[in-house]
């Protein structure tokens, strides 16, 4: 299976092609971050990753009023996540409170 087929920047430079969204698992994400040499982009599957998507189970969910913290586990590993909440986003805060209270 190829995640990068047909994604070319069209330029003559040696930079990897950029993809808007790359689906990965936690192990691939950790490996890409570990191998990152400090340049602009982290490479995943030979493409410059700007946004990655990881599906997994949310564990240890906490809400401190400013952010939601959770551990995402996809059975290849786990990663600690944080999402900051906008003070003016009352709809988002209400949805978060509903999820934390009811689990959905």
Short mmCIF file of C-alpha atoms in Angstrom, two decimals:
data_model
loop_
_atom_site.label_atom_id
_atom_site.label_comp_id
_atom_site.label_asym_id
_atom_site.label_seq_id
_atom_site.Cartn_x
_atom_site.Cartn_y
_atom_site.Cartn_z
CA UNK A 1 0.00 0.00 0.00
CA UNK A 2 1.37 3.43 -0.89
CA UNK A 3 0.40 6.56 0.99
CA UNK A 4 2.48 8.90 -1.16
CA UNK A 5 1.65 7.89 -4.73
CA UNK A 6 1.20 10.79 -7.10
CA UNK A 7 2.01 13.50 -4.58
CA UNK A 8 4.74 15.57 -6.23
CA UNK A 9 5.56 19.23 -5.69
CA UNK A 10 6.58 19.57 -9.33
CA UNK A 11 9.77 21.45 -8.45
CA UNK A 12 13.32 20.42 -9.18
CA UNK A 13 14.41 20.65 -5.54
CA UNK A 14 15.19 17.62 -3.41
CA UNK A 15 12.61 18.37 -0.71
CA UNK A 16 10.08 15.61 -0.05
CA UNK A 17 6.55 16.17 -1.39
CA UNK A 18 4.08 17.72 1.04
CA UNK A 19 0.80 16.08 1.89
CA UNK A 20 -2.06 17.87 3.66
CA UNK A 21 -2.99 14.92 5.93
CA UNK A 22 -1.13 11.69 6.59
CA UNK A 23 -2.76 8.79 8.49
CA UNK A 24 -0.24 7.13 10.84
CA UNK A 25 -0.12 4.96 13.93
CA UNK A 26 1.62 5.98 17.15
CA UNK A 27 4.73 3.91 16.41
CA UNK A 28 5.22 5.55 12.99
CA UNK A 29 4.67 8.98 14.57
CA UNK A 30 7.22 8.33 17.34
CA UNK A 31 9.75 6.98 14.81
CA UNK A 32 9.33 10.04 12.56
CA UNK A 33 9.82 12.44 15.47
CA UNK A 34 12.85 10.48 16.73
CA UNK A 35 14.47 10.50 13.27
CA UNK A 36 13.72 14.21 12.69
CA UNK A 37 16.99 16.05 12.06
CA UNK A 38 15.75 19.49 13.08
CA UNK A 39 14.76 20.79 9.64
CA UNK A 40 11.45 22.42 8.82
CA UNK A 41 9.33 19.33 8.21
CA UNK A 42 9.01 15.90 9.77
CA UNK A 43 8.96 13.20 7.11
CA UNK A 44 6.45 10.34 7.24
CA UNK A 45 6.44 7.72 4.46
CA UNK A 46 8.84 9.94 2.48
CA UNK A 47 6.50 12.94 2.55
CA UNK A 48 6.72 16.14 4.59
CA UNK A 49 4.04 15.88 7.26
CA UNK A 50 2.20 19.05 8.24
CA UNK A 51 -0.80 17.28 9.79
CA UNK A 52 -1.09 13.67 10.91
CA UNK A 53 -4.15 11.70 11.92
CA UNK A 54 -3.93 8.97 14.56
CA UNK A 55 -6.94 6.86 15.50
CA UNK A 56 -6.96 5.15 18.87
CA UNK A 57 -8.53 4.89 22.29
CA UNK A 58 -8.54 7.96 24.54
CA UNK A 59 -7.45 7.16 28.09
CA UNK A 60 -6.78 9.25 31.19
CA UNK A 61 -8.88 12.20 29.95
CA UNK A 62 -8.54 15.33 32.09
CA UNK A 63 -10.04 18.79 31.74
CA UNK A 64 -8.39 21.67 33.61
CA UNK A 65 -10.51 24.54 32.27
CA UNK A 66 -7.86 25.71 29.78
CA UNK A 67 -7.19 22.47 27.94
CA UNK A 68 -8.15 18.83 27.61
CA UNK A 69 -5.37 16.30 28.20
CA UNK A 70 -5.56 12.64 27.23
CA UNK A 71 -3.44 9.65 26.31
CA UNK A 72 -4.10 8.22 22.86
CA UNK A 73 -3.41 4.47 22.61
CA UNK A 74 -3.63 2.57 19.31
CA UNK A 75 -1.98 -0.71 20.42
CA UNK A 76 1.30 0.20 18.67
CA UNK A 77 2.09 2.70 21.42
CA UNK A 78 0.66 5.70 23.20
CA UNK A 79 1.12 9.45 23.02
CA UNK A 80 0.03 12.17 25.44
CA UNK A 81 -2.17 14.80 23.76
CA UNK A 82 -3.38 18.28 24.66
CA UNK A 83 -6.03 20.48 23.06
CA UNK A 84 -6.31 24.07 24.23
CA UNK A 85 -9.81 25.51 24.47
CA UNK A 86 -10.66 28.99 23.23
CA UNK A 87 -12.18 31.12 25.97
CA UNK A 88 -14.86 32.42 23.61
CA UNK A 89 -15.82 28.93 22.35
CA UNK A 90 -18.69 28.14 24.73
CA UNK A 91 -20.17 25.56 22.34
CA UNK A 92 -16.88 23.65 22.27
CA UNK A 93 -16.58 23.81 26.07
CA UNK A 94 -20.15 22.55 26.49
CA UNK A 95 -19.44 19.65 24.12
CA UNK A 96 -16.26 18.77 26.04
CA UNK A 97 -18.11 18.84 29.34
CA UNK A 98 -20.82 16.59 27.86
CA UNK A 99 -18.21 14.11 26.60
CA UNK A 100 -16.41 14.05 29.95
CA UNK A 101 -19.68 13.62 31.84
CA UNK A 102 -21.42 11.07 29.59
CA UNK A 103 -18.56 9.50 27.64
CA UNK A 104 -19.99 10.55 24.24
#
